[in-house]
Amino acid sequence: MAKEAPLAIVVCGDLSKAISGAGSDYWVQDASAATENLLLAAQGLELGAVWTGVYPIKERVKEVQKILHLPEHIIPLNVIPIGYPAENPLPKDKWKPENVHYERWTKGK
C-alpha cells in the first residue's frame, strides 16, 4: 500500500525520551493513540489511510530504520499510507454480542 500511496507517515517512539522502569513500554500506547488520532483526521478529510504494523516484529523495525536512516533509539511503530481511496466500501460489521461480558467473565458466551 505504501508503494502506491502519495504519502506515508511513520509513527515512531523515541526511547531516549521514554520513562524508565516498568513504564518504559508506554511509548507504544502513546504512539498508538497518536496513530488513531491521525487515522480519524484522515477520515475526516475524506482520505484513505491504514495502519500497517511494524513494531514489535524485529525484521520490520530494522527494515524501516534502515530505509529512513533512523537511529537505534527511534522505534517505528507503524507506517500509515495515506491517499484518496479508489473505492469506498461500506464499513465492516464486526459486532459480536458474544464478545461482550457484563460484570464478570462468562464461559461459553
PDB file of N, CA and C in Angstrom:
ATOM      1  N   MET A   1       0.821  -1.199   0.000  1.00  0.00           N
ATOM      2  CA  MET A   1       0.000   0.000   0.000  1.00  0.00           C
ATOM      3  C   MET A   1       0.860   1.256   0.000  1.00  0.00           C
ATOM      4  N   ALA A   2       1.907   1.250   0.773  1.00  0.00           N
ATOM      5  CA  ALA A   2       2.765   2.441   0.867  1.00  0.00           C
ATOM      6  C   ALA A   2       3.401   2.761  -0.479  1.00  0.00           C
ATOM      7  N   LYS A   3       3.686   1.734  -1.253  1.00  0.00           N
ATOM      8  CA  LYS A   3       4.316   1.921  -2.560  1.00  0.00           C
ATOM      9  C   LYS A   3       3.405   2.702  -3.505  1.00  0.00           C
ATOM     10  N   GLU A   4       2.095   2.500  -3.389  1.00  0.00           N
ATOM     11  CA  GLU A   4       1.129   3.144  -4.270  1.00  0.00           C
ATOM     12  C   GLU A   4       0.617   4.478  -3.737  1.00  0.00           C
ATOM     13  N   ALA A   5       0.770   4.727  -2.459  1.00  0.00           N
ATOM     14  CA  ALA A   5       0.217   5.929  -1.829  1.00  0.00           C
ATOM     15  C   ALA A   5       1.105   7.147  -2.105  1.00  0.00           C
ATOM     16  N   PRO A   6       0.478   8.315  -2.257  1.00  0.00           N
ATOM     17  CA  PRO A   6       1.269   9.528  -2.461  1.00  0.00           C
ATOM     18  C   PRO A   6       1.980   9.997  -1.191  1.00  0.00           C
ATOM     19  N   LEU A   7       1.569   9.475  -0.051  1.00  0.00           N
ATOM     20  CA  LEU A   7       2.112   9.902   1.229  1.00  0.00           C
ATOM     21  C   LEU A   7       2.064   8.741   2.210  1.00  0.00           C
ATOM     22  N   ALA A   8       3.073   8.640   3.035  1.00  0.00           N
ATOM     23  CA  ALA A   8       3.053   7.679   4.142  1.00  0.00           C
ATOM     24  C   ALA A   8       3.683   8.355   5.349  1.00  0.00           C
ATOM     25  N   ILE A   9       3.067   8.168   6.485  1.00  0.00           N
ATOM     26  CA  ILE A   9       3.586   8.702   7.743  1.00  0.00           C
ATOM     27  C   ILE A   9       4.062   7.527   8.580  1.00  0.00           C
ATOM     28  N   VAL A  10       5.254   7.649   9.144  1.00  0.00           N
ATOM     29  CA  VAL A  10       5.791   6.633  10.022  1.00  0.00           C
ATOM     30  C   VAL A  10       5.710   7.181  11.447  1.00  0.00           C
ATOM     31  N   VAL A  11       4.954   6.499  12.287  1.00  0.00           N
ATOM     32  CA  VAL A  11       4.821   6.907  13.688  1.00  0.00           C
ATOM     33  C   VAL A  11       5.875   6.153  14.487  1.00  0.00           C
ATOM     34  N   CYS A  12       6.696   6.913  15.221  1.00  0.00           N
ATOM     35  CA  CYS A  12       7.825   6.325  15.940  1.00  0.00           C
ATOM     36  C   CYS A  12       7.803   6.701  17.414  1.00  0.00           C
ATOM     37  N   GLY A  13       8.484   5.902  18.194  1.00  0.00           N
ATOM     38  CA  GLY A  13       8.740   6.212  19.588  1.00  0.00           C
ATOM     39  C   GLY A  13      10.211   6.522  19.763  1.00  0.00           C
ATOM     40  N   ASP A  14      10.508   7.525  20.576  1.00  0.00           N
ATOM     41  CA  ASP A  14      11.882   7.909  20.876  1.00  0.00           C
ATOM     42  C   ASP A  14      12.225   7.354  22.257  1.00  0.00           C
ATOM     43  N   LEU A  15      12.954   6.249  22.279  1.00  0.00           N
ATOM     44  CA  LEU A  15      13.252   5.582  23.543  1.00  0.00           C
ATOM     45  C   LEU A  15      14.133   6.422  24.459  1.00  0.00           C
ATOM     46  N   SER A  16      14.821   7.410  23.915  1.00  0.00           N
ATOM     47  CA  SER A  16      15.627   8.281  24.774  1.00  0.00           C
ATOM     48  C   SER A  16      14.741   9.200  25.611  1.00  0.00           C
ATOM     49  N   LYS A  17      13.470   9.300  25.254  1.00  0.00           N
ATOM     50  CA  LYS A  17      12.522  10.133  25.999  1.00  0.00           C
ATOM     51  C   LYS A  17      11.529   9.302  26.809  1.00  0.00           C
ATOM     52  N   ALA A  18      11.630   7.980  26.703  1.00  0.00           N
ATOM     53  CA  ALA A  18      10.711   7.093  27.421  1.00  0.00           C
ATOM     54  C   ALA A  18      11.048   7.102  28.909  1.00  0.00           C
ATOM     55  N   ILE A  19      10.013   6.921  29.719  1.00  0.00           N
ATOM     56  CA  ILE A  19      10.274   6.840  31.157  1.00  0.00           C
ATOM     57  C   ILE A  19      10.995   5.528  31.449  1.00  0.00           C
ATOM     58  N   SER A  20      11.717   5.494  32.536  1.00  0.00           N
ATOM     59  CA  SER A  20      12.469   4.290  32.857  1.00  0.00           C
ATOM     60  C   SER A  20      11.642   3.350  33.734  1.00  0.00           C
ATOM     61  N   GLY A  21      12.100   2.142  33.829  1.00  0.00           N
ATOM     62  CA  GLY A  21      11.443   1.169  34.681  1.00  0.00           C
ATOM     63  C   GLY A  21      10.287   0.461  34.013  1.00  0.00           C
ATOM     64  N   ALA A  22       9.317   0.091  34.822  1.00  0.00           N
ATOM     65  CA  ALA A  22       8.187  -0.718  34.357  1.00  0.00           C
ATOM     66  C   ALA A  22       7.355  -0.015  33.290  1.00  0.00           C
ATOM     67  N   GLY A  23       7.389   1.312  33.245  1.00  0.00           N
ATOM     68  CA  GLY A  23       6.603   2.055  32.264  1.00  0.00           C
ATOM     69  C   GLY A  23       7.320   2.348  30.966  1.00  0.00           C
ATOM     70  N   SER A  24       8.476   1.728  30.749  1.00  0.00           N
ATOM     71  CA  SER A  24       9.270   2.061  29.565  1.00  0.00           C
ATOM     72  C   SER A  24       8.571   1.736  28.245  1.00  0.00           C
ATOM     73  N   ASP A  25       7.627   0.807  28.271  1.00  0.00           N
ATOM     74  CA  ASP A  25       6.908   0.461  27.044  1.00  0.00           C
ATOM     75  C   ASP A  25       5.658   1.305  26.813  1.00  0.00           C
ATOM     76  N   TYR A  26       5.408   2.306  27.653  1.00  0.00           N
ATOM     77  CA  TYR A  26       4.244   3.175  27.448  1.00  0.00           C
ATOM     78  C   TYR A  26       4.316   3.949  26.137  1.00  0.00           C
ATOM     79  N   TRP A  27       5.494   4.056  25.552  1.00  0.00           N
ATOM     80  CA  TRP A  27       5.603   4.745  24.272  1.00  0.00           C
ATOM     81  C   TRP A  27       4.686   4.098  23.242  1.00  0.00           C
ATOM     82  N   VAL A  28       4.450   2.782  23.379  1.00  0.00           N
ATOM     83  CA  VAL A  28       3.584   2.081  22.422  1.00  0.00           C
ATOM     84  C   VAL A  28       2.152   2.604  22.530  1.00  0.00           C
ATOM     85  N   GLN A  29       1.644   2.776  23.756  1.00  0.00           N
ATOM     86  CA  GLN A  29       0.298   3.312  23.935  1.00  0.00           C
ATOM     87  C   GLN A  29       0.219   4.760  23.444  1.00  0.00           C
ATOM     88  N   ASP A  30       1.237   5.547  23.759  1.00  0.00           N
ATOM     89  CA  ASP A  30       1.253   6.952  23.329  1.00  0.00           C
ATOM     90  C   ASP A  30       1.242   7.063  21.811  1.00  0.00           C
ATOM     91  N   ALA A  31       2.100   6.293  21.166  1.00  0.00           N
ATOM     92  CA  ALA A  31       2.181   6.340  19.697  1.00  0.00           C
ATOM     93  C   ALA A  31       0.924   5.752  19.062  1.00  0.00           C
ATOM     94  N   SER A  32       0.307   4.761  19.724  1.00  0.00           N
ATOM     95  CA  SER A  32      -0.940   4.179  19.215  1.00  0.00           C
ATOM     96  C   SER A  32      -2.071   5.193  19.277  1.00  0.00           C
ATOM     97  N   ALA A  33      -2.151   5.951  20.373  1.00  0.00           N
ATOM     98  CA  ALA A  33      -3.177   6.989  20.489  1.00  0.00           C
ATOM     99  C   ALA A  33      -2.961   8.059  19.423  1.00  0.00           C
ATOM    100  N   ALA A  34      -1.720   8.448  19.189  1.00  0.00           N
ATOM    101  CA  ALA A  34      -1.417   9.434  18.146  1.00  0.00           C
ATOM    102  C   ALA A  34      -1.815   8.898  16.771  1.00  0.00           C
ATOM    103  N   THR A  35      -1.568   7.612  16.555  1.00  0.00           N
ATOM    104  CA  THR A  35      -1.929   6.982  15.280  1.00  0.00           C
ATOM    105  C   THR A  35      -3.438   6.999  15.072  1.00  0.00           C
ATOM    106  N   GLU A  36      -4.180   6.653  16.098  1.00  0.00           N
ATOM    107  CA  GLU A  36      -5.645   6.646  15.974  1.00  0.00           C
ATOM    108  C   GLU A  36      -6.155   8.045  15.656  1.00  0.00           C
ATOM    109  N   ASN A  37      -5.600   9.062  16.313  1.00  0.00           N
ATOM    110  CA  ASN A  37      -5.997  10.444  16.012  1.00  0.00           C
ATOM    111  C   ASN A  37      -5.684  10.800  14.568  1.00  0.00           C
ATOM    112  N   LEU A  38      -4.542  10.362  14.079  1.00  0.00           N
ATOM    113  CA  LEU A  38      -4.160  10.618  12.696  1.00  0.00           C
ATOM    114  C   LEU A  38      -5.135   9.944  11.731  1.00  0.00           C
ATOM    115  N   LEU A  39      -5.506   8.697  12.027  1.00  0.00           N
ATOM    116  CA  LEU A  39      -6.451   7.975  11.166  1.00  0.00           C
ATOM    117  C   LEU A  39      -7.823   8.646  11.154  1.00  0.00           C
ATOM    118  N   LEU A  40      -8.270   9.117  12.310  1.00  0.00           N
ATOM    119  CA  LEU A  40      -9.555   9.817  12.377  1.00  0.00           C
ATOM    120  C   LEU A  40      -9.506  11.133  11.600  1.00  0.00           C
ATOM    121  N   ALA A  41      -8.394  11.851  11.705  1.00  0.00           N
ATOM    122  CA  ALA A  41      -8.243  13.103  10.968  1.00  0.00           C
ATOM    123  C   ALA A  41      -8.252  12.850   9.459  1.00  0.00           C
ATOM    124  N   ALA A  42      -7.578  11.811   9.017  1.00  0.00           N
ATOM    125  CA  ALA A  42      -7.568  11.468   7.593  1.00  0.00           C
ATOM    126  C   ALA A  42      -8.980  11.144   7.118  1.00  0.00           C
ATOM    127  N   GLN A  43      -9.713  10.369   7.902  1.00  0.00           N
ATOM    128  CA  GLN A  43     -11.100  10.035   7.559  1.00  0.00           C
ATOM    129  C   GLN A  43     -11.943  11.302   7.463  1.00  0.00           C
ATOM    130  N   GLY A  44     -11.744  12.226   8.380  1.00  0.00           N
ATOM    131  CA  GLY A  44     -12.480  13.486   8.364  1.00  0.00           C
ATOM    132  C   GLY A  44     -12.189  14.318   7.133  1.00  0.00           C
ATOM    133  N   LEU A  45     -11.027  14.124   6.542  1.00  0.00           N
ATOM    134  CA  LEU A  45     -10.651  14.826   5.305  1.00  0.00           C
ATOM    135  C   LEU A  45     -10.995  14.009   4.060  1.00  0.00           C
ATOM    136  N   GLU A  46     -11.728  12.921   4.264  1.00  0.00           N
ATOM    137  CA  GLU A  46     -12.138  12.007   3.198  1.00  0.00           C
ATOM    138  C   GLU A  46     -10.952  11.376   2.482  1.00  0.00           C
ATOM    139  N   LEU A  47      -9.888  11.131   3.244  1.00  0.00           N
ATOM    140  CA  LEU A  47      -8.718  10.429   2.732  1.00  0.00           C
ATOM    141  C   LEU A  47      -8.764   8.983   3.191  1.00  0.00           C
ATOM    142  N   GLY A  48      -8.115   8.143   2.445  1.00  0.00           N
ATOM    143  CA  GLY A  48      -7.957   6.764   2.855  1.00  0.00           C
ATOM    144  C   GLY A  48      -6.648   6.631   3.613  1.00  0.00           C
ATOM    145  N   ALA A  49      -6.648   5.910   4.689  1.00  0.00           N
ATOM    146  CA  ALA A  49      -5.446   5.681   5.490  1.00  0.00           C
ATOM    147  C   ALA A  49      -5.575   4.338   6.173  1.00  0.00           C
ATOM    148  N   VAL A  50      -4.450   3.676   6.362  1.00  0.00           N
ATOM    149  CA  VAL A  50      -4.479   2.369   7.008  1.00  0.00           C
ATOM    150  C   VAL A  50      -3.229   2.194   7.865  1.00  0.00           C
ATOM    151  N   TRP A  51      -3.429   1.610   9.036  1.00  0.00           N
ATOM    152  CA  TRP A  51      -2.349   1.293   9.963  1.00  0.00           C
ATOM    153  C   TRP A  51      -1.694   0.010   9.471  1.00  0.00           C
ATOM    154  N   THR A  52      -0.425   0.072   9.116  1.00  0.00           N
ATOM    155  CA  THR A  52       0.317  -1.128   8.771  1.00  0.00           C
ATOM    156  C   THR A  52       1.379  -1.330   9.847  1.00  0.00           C
ATOM    157  N   GLY A  53       1.298  -2.432  10.535  1.00  0.00           N
ATOM    158  CA  GLY A  53       2.132  -2.679  11.703  1.00  0.00           C
ATOM    159  C   GLY A  53       3.599  -2.901  11.373  1.00  0.00           C
ATOM    160  N   VAL A  54       4.457  -2.367  12.215  1.00  0.00           N
ATOM    161  CA  VAL A  54       5.902  -2.574  12.128  1.00  0.00           C
ATOM    162  C   VAL A  54       6.375  -3.225  13.432  1.00  0.00           C
ATOM    163  N   TYR A  55       6.290  -2.478  14.535  1.00  0.00           N
ATOM    164  CA  TYR A  55       6.691  -2.970  15.844  1.00  0.00           C
ATOM    165  C   TYR A  55       5.626  -3.923  16.365  1.00  0.00           C
ATOM    166  N   PRO A  56       5.973  -5.035  16.977  1.00  0.00           N
ATOM    167  CA  PRO A  56       7.244  -5.481  17.535  1.00  0.00           C
ATOM    168  C   PRO A  56       8.017  -6.467  16.663  1.00  0.00           C
ATOM    169  N   ILE A  57       7.675  -6.585  15.387  1.00  0.00           N
ATOM    170  CA  ILE A  57       8.368  -7.547  14.522  1.00  0.00           C
ATOM    171  C   ILE A  57       9.744  -6.981  14.163  1.00  0.00           C
ATOM    172  N   LYS A  58      10.785  -7.599  14.737  1.00  0.00           N
ATOM    173  CA  LYS A  58      12.143  -7.064  14.653  1.00  0.00           C
ATOM    174  C   LYS A  58      12.616  -6.833  13.230  1.00  0.00           C
ATOM    175  N   GLU A  59      12.293  -7.753  12.315  1.00  0.00           N
ATOM    176  CA  GLU A  59      12.732  -7.601  10.931  1.00  0.00           C
ATOM    177  C   GLU A  59      12.121  -6.341  10.305  1.00  0.00           C
ATOM    178  N   ARG A  60      10.841  -6.087  10.603  1.00  0.00           N
ATOM    179  CA  ARG A  60      10.178  -4.897  10.063  1.00  0.00           C
ATOM    180  C   ARG A  60      10.771  -3.629  10.671  1.00  0.00           C
ATOM    181  N   VAL A  61      11.002  -3.658  11.980  1.00  0.00           N
ATOM    182  CA  VAL A  61      11.590  -2.497  12.657  1.00  0.00           C
ATOM    183  C   VAL A  61      12.932  -2.163  12.018  1.00  0.00           C
ATOM    184  N   LYS A  62      13.800  -3.159  11.863  1.00  0.00           N
ATOM    185  CA  LYS A  62      15.131  -2.938  11.295  1.00  0.00           C
ATOM    186  C   LYS A  62      15.046  -2.420   9.857  1.00  0.00           C
ATOM    187  N   GLU A  63      14.118  -2.944   9.074  1.00  0.00           N
ATOM    188  CA  GLU A  63      13.990  -2.515   7.680  1.00  0.00           C
ATOM    189  C   GLU A  63      13.549  -1.053   7.577  1.00  0.00           C
ATOM    190  N   VAL A  64      12.566  -0.654   8.384  1.00  0.00           N
ATOM    191  CA  VAL A  64      12.117   0.736   8.366  1.00  0.00           C
ATOM    192  C   VAL A  64      13.225   1.652   8.889  1.00  0.00           C
ATOM    193  N   GLN A  65      13.910   1.223   9.939  1.00  0.00           N
ATOM    194  CA  GLN A  65      15.032   2.012  10.446  1.00  0.00           C
ATOM    195  C   GLN A  65      16.091   2.200   9.363  1.00  0.00           C
ATOM    196  N   LYS A  66      16.356   1.153   8.614  1.00  0.00           N
ATOM    197  CA  LYS A  66      17.363   1.206   7.542  1.00  0.00           C
ATOM    198  C   LYS A  66      16.924   2.153   6.426  1.00  0.00           C
ATOM    199  N   ILE A  67      15.688   1.996   5.969  1.00  0.00           N
ATOM    200  CA  ILE A  67      15.181   2.826   4.869  1.00  0.00           C
ATOM    201  C   ILE A  67      15.200   4.304   5.230  1.00  0.00           C
ATOM    202  N   LEU A  68      14.817   4.618   6.465  1.00  0.00           N
ATOM    203  CA  LEU A  68      14.709   6.020   6.889  1.00  0.00           C
ATOM    204  C   LEU A  68      15.946   6.529   7.634  1.00  0.00           C
ATOM    205  N   HIS A  69      16.971   5.680   7.745  1.00  0.00           N
ATOM    206  CA  HIS A  69      18.205   6.056   8.445  1.00  0.00           C
ATOM    207  C   HIS A  69      17.917   6.498   9.881  1.00  0.00           C
ATOM    208  N   LEU A  70      17.055   5.751  10.566  1.00  0.00           N
ATOM    209  CA  LEU A  70      16.693   6.069  11.945  1.00  0.00           C
ATOM    210  C   LEU A  70      17.762   5.563  12.900  1.00  0.00           C
ATOM    211  N   PRO A  71      18.075   6.339  13.925  1.00  0.00           N
ATOM    212  CA  PRO A  71      18.993   5.827  14.940  1.00  0.00           C
ATOM    213  C   PRO A  71      18.320   4.706  15.743  1.00  0.00           C
ATOM    214  N   GLU A  72      19.120   3.926  16.430  1.00  0.00           N
ATOM    215  CA  GLU A  72      18.628   2.766  17.186  1.00  0.00           C
ATOM    216  C   GLU A  72      17.541   3.109  18.191  1.00  0.00           C
ATOM    217  N   HIS A  73      17.571   4.299  18.783  1.00  0.00           N
ATOM    218  CA  HIS A  73      16.616   4.639  19.840  1.00  0.00           C
ATOM    219  C   HIS A  73      15.280   5.156  19.293  1.00  0.00           C
ATOM    220  N   ILE A  74      15.161   5.285  17.971  1.00  0.00           N
ATOM    221  CA  ILE A  74      13.897   5.670  17.339  1.00  0.00           C
ATOM    222  C   ILE A  74      13.268   4.402  16.769  1.00  0.00           C
ATOM    223  N   ILE A  75      12.138   4.009  17.357  1.00  0.00           N
ATOM    224  CA  ILE A  75      11.491   2.744  17.001  1.00  0.00           C
ATOM    225  C   ILE A  75      10.200   3.017  16.222  1.00  0.00           C
ATOM    226  N   PRO A  76      10.114   2.562  14.967  1.00  0.00           N
ATOM    227  CA  PRO A  76       8.884   2.734  14.204  1.00  0.00           C
ATOM    228  C   PRO A  76       7.789   1.788  14.691  1.00  0.00           C
ATOM    229  N   LEU A  77       6.652   2.351  15.043  1.00  0.00           N
ATOM    230  CA  LEU A  77       5.510   1.541  15.473  1.00  0.00           C
ATOM    231  C   LEU A  77       4.711   1.063  14.264  1.00  0.00           C
ATOM    232  N   ASN A  78       4.506   1.970  13.319  1.00  0.00           N
ATOM    233  CA  ASN A  78       3.698   1.645  12.151  1.00  0.00           C
ATOM    234  C   ASN A  78       4.005   2.584  10.997  1.00  0.00           C
ATOM    235  N   VAL A  79       3.506   2.205   9.839  1.00  0.00           N
ATOM    236  CA  VAL A  79       3.546   3.045   8.648  1.00  0.00           C
ATOM    237  C   VAL A  79       2.095   3.251   8.238  1.00  0.00           C
ATOM    238  N   ILE A  80       1.727   4.505   7.985  1.00  0.00           N
ATOM    239  CA  ILE A  80       0.356   4.818   7.596  1.00  0.00           C
ATOM    240  C   ILE A  80       0.358   5.399   6.182  1.00  0.00           C
ATOM    241  N   PRO A  81       0.065   4.569   5.165  1.00  0.00           N
ATOM    242  CA  PRO A  81      -0.104   5.098   3.820  1.00  0.00           C
ATOM    243  C   PRO A  81      -1.389   5.938   3.775  1.00  0.00           C
ATOM    244  N   ILE A  82      -1.332   7.078   3.097  1.00  0.00           N
ATOM    245  CA  ILE A  82      -2.480   7.988   3.015  1.00  0.00           C
ATOM    246  C   ILE A  82      -2.665   8.412   1.568  1.00  0.00           C
ATOM    247  N   GLY A  83      -3.906   8.459   1.143  1.00  0.00           N
ATOM    248  CA  GLY A  83      -4.219   8.911  -0.208  1.00  0.00           C
ATOM    249  C   GLY A  83      -5.717   8.972  -0.409  1.00  0.00           C
ATOM    250  N   TYR A  84      -6.106   9.213  -1.644  1.00  0.00           N
ATOM    251  CA  TYR A  84      -7.527   9.211  -1.982  1.00  0.00           C
ATOM    252  C   TYR A  84      -7.919   7.789  -2.341  1.00  0.00           C
ATOM    253  N   PRO A  85      -8.934   7.244  -1.665  1.00  0.00           N
ATOM    254  CA  PRO A  85      -9.292   5.844  -1.894  1.00  0.00           C
ATOM    255  C   PRO A  85      -9.861   5.620  -3.296  1.00  0.00           C
ATOM    256  N   ALA A  86      -9.496   4.485  -3.885  1.00  0.00           N
ATOM    257  CA  ALA A  86     -10.013   4.103  -5.198  1.00  0.00           C
ATOM    258  C   ALA A  86     -11.477   3.706  -5.110  1.00  0.00           C
ATOM    259  N   GLU A  87     -11.890   3.245  -3.943  1.00  0.00           N
ATOM    260  CA  GLU A  87     -13.287   2.857  -3.723  1.00  0.00           C
ATOM    261  C   GLU A  87     -13.634   3.170  -2.280  1.00  0.00           C
ATOM    262  N   ASN A  88     -14.906   3.201  -1.985  1.00  0.00           N
ATOM    263  CA  ASN A  88     -15.377   3.490  -0.639  1.00  0.00           C
ATOM    264  C   ASN A  88     -16.345   2.408  -0.185  1.00  0.00           C
ATOM    265  N   PRO A  89     -15.798   1.243   0.190  1.00  0.00           N
ATOM    266  CA  PRO A  89     -16.690   0.165   0.641  1.00  0.00           C
ATOM    267  C   PRO A  89     -17.362   0.542   1.959  1.00  0.00           C
ATOM    268  N   LEU A  90     -18.487  -0.085   2.215  1.00  0.00           N
ATOM    269  CA  LEU A  90     -19.183   0.128   3.477  1.00  0.00           C
ATOM    270  C   LEU A  90     -18.336  -0.425   4.621  1.00  0.00           C
ATOM    271  N   PRO A  91     -18.448   0.182   5.795  1.00  0.00           N
ATOM    272  CA  PRO A  91     -17.695  -0.350   6.947  1.00  0.00           C
ATOM    273  C   PRO A  91     -18.105  -1.784   7.244  1.00  0.00           C
ATOM    274  N   LYS A  92     -17.140  -2.581   7.688  1.00  0.00           N
ATOM    275  CA  LYS A  92     -17.417  -3.972   8.058  1.00  0.00           C
ATOM    276  C   LYS A  92     -18.174  -3.999   9.383  1.00  0.00           C
ATOM    277  N   ASP A  93     -19.136  -4.889   9.475  1.00  0.00           N
ATOM    278  CA  ASP A  93     -19.872  -5.071  10.725  1.00  0.00           C
ATOM    279  C   ASP A  93     -19.160  -6.147  11.538  1.00  0.00           C
ATOM    280  N   LYS A  94     -18.397  -5.723  12.523  1.00  0.00           N
ATOM    281  CA  LYS A  94     -17.640  -6.659  13.348  1.00  0.00           C
ATOM    282  C   LYS A  94     -18.270  -6.868  14.715  1.00  0.00           C
ATOM    283  N   TRP A  95     -19.491  -6.382  14.914  1.00  0.00           N
ATOM    284  CA  TRP A  95     -20.180  -6.520  16.196  1.00  0.00           C
ATOM    285  C   TRP A  95     -20.501  -7.981  16.453  1.00  0.00           C
ATOM    286  N   LYS A  96     -20.067  -8.469  17.611  1.00  0.00           N
ATOM    287  CA  LYS A  96     -20.370  -9.828  18.046  1.00  0.00           C
ATOM    288  C   LYS A  96     -20.779  -9.762  19.509  1.00  0.00           C
ATOM    289  N   PRO A  97     -22.057  -9.890  19.787  1.00  0.00           N
ATOM    290  CA  PRO A  97     -22.531  -9.804  21.177  1.00  0.00           C
ATOM    291  C   PRO A  97     -21.828 -10.791  22.110  1.00  0.00           C
ATOM    292  N   GLU A  98     -21.401 -11.937  21.583  1.00  0.00           N
ATOM    293  CA  GLU A  98     -20.744 -12.928  22.430  1.00  0.00           C
ATOM    294  C   GLU A  98     -19.372 -12.456  22.940  1.00  0.00           C
ATOM    295  N   ASN A  99     -18.856 -11.380  22.388  1.00  0.00           N
ATOM    296  CA  ASN A  99     -17.582 -10.823  22.854  1.00  0.00           C
ATOM    297  C   ASN A  99     -17.738  -9.825  23.995  1.00  0.00           C
ATOM    298  N   VAL A 100     -18.976  -9.549  24.381  1.00  0.00           N
ATOM    299  CA  VAL A 100     -19.230  -8.595  25.453  1.00  0.00           C
ATOM    300  C   VAL A 100     -19.625  -9.359  26.713  1.00  0.00           C
ATOM    301  N   HIS A 101     -18.976  -9.021  27.816  1.00  0.00           N
ATOM    302  CA  HIS A 101     -19.253  -9.652  29.106  1.00  0.00           C
ATOM    303  C   HIS A 101     -19.635  -8.557  30.093  1.00  0.00           C
ATOM    304  N   TYR A 102     -20.612  -8.835  30.918  1.00  0.00           N
ATOM    305  CA  TYR A 102     -21.098  -7.859  31.870  1.00  0.00           C
ATOM    306  C   TYR A 102     -20.743  -8.290  33.289  1.00  0.00           C
ATOM    307  N   GLU A 103     -20.089  -7.400  34.020  1.00  0.00           N
ATOM    308  CA  GLU A 103     -19.751  -7.559  35.429  1.00  0.00           C
ATOM    309  C   GLU A 103     -18.741  -8.657  35.728  1.00  0.00           C
ATOM    310  N   ARG A 104     -18.682  -9.689  34.908  1.00  0.00           N
ATOM    311  CA  ARG A 104     -17.697 -10.773  35.093  1.00  0.00           C
ATOM    312  C   ARG A 104     -17.576 -11.540  33.799  1.00  0.00           C
ATOM    313  N   TRP A 105     -16.498 -12.287  33.694  1.00  0.00           N
ATOM    314  CA  TRP A 105     -16.274 -13.112  32.512  1.00  0.00           C
ATOM    315  C   TRP A 105     -17.191 -14.322  32.595  1.00  0.00           C
ATOM    316  N   THR A 106     -17.884 -14.616  31.503  1.00  0.00           N
ATOM    317  CA  THR A 106     -18.765 -15.780  31.493  1.00  0.00           C
ATOM    318  C   THR A 106     -18.294 -16.748  30.434  1.00  0.00           C
ATOM    319  N   LYS A 107     -18.108 -17.977  30.819  1.00  0.00           N
ATOM    320  CA  LYS A 107     -17.615 -19.005  29.922  1.00  0.00           C
ATOM    321  C   LYS A 107     -18.681 -19.385  28.908  1.00  0.00           C
ATOM    322  N   GLY A 108     -18.240 -19.607  27.672  1.00  0.00           N
ATOM    323  CA  GLY A 108     -19.146 -20.063  26.634  1.00  0.00           C
ATOM    324  C   GLY A 108     -19.991 -18.967  26.019  1.00  0.00           C
ATOM    325  N   LYS A 109     -19.755 -17.763  26.395  1.00  0.00           N
ATOM    326  CA  LYS A 109     -20.538 -16.676  25.837  1.00  0.00           C
ATOM    327  C   LYS A 109     -19.875 -16.112  24.626  1.00  0.00           C
TER     328      LYS A 109
END
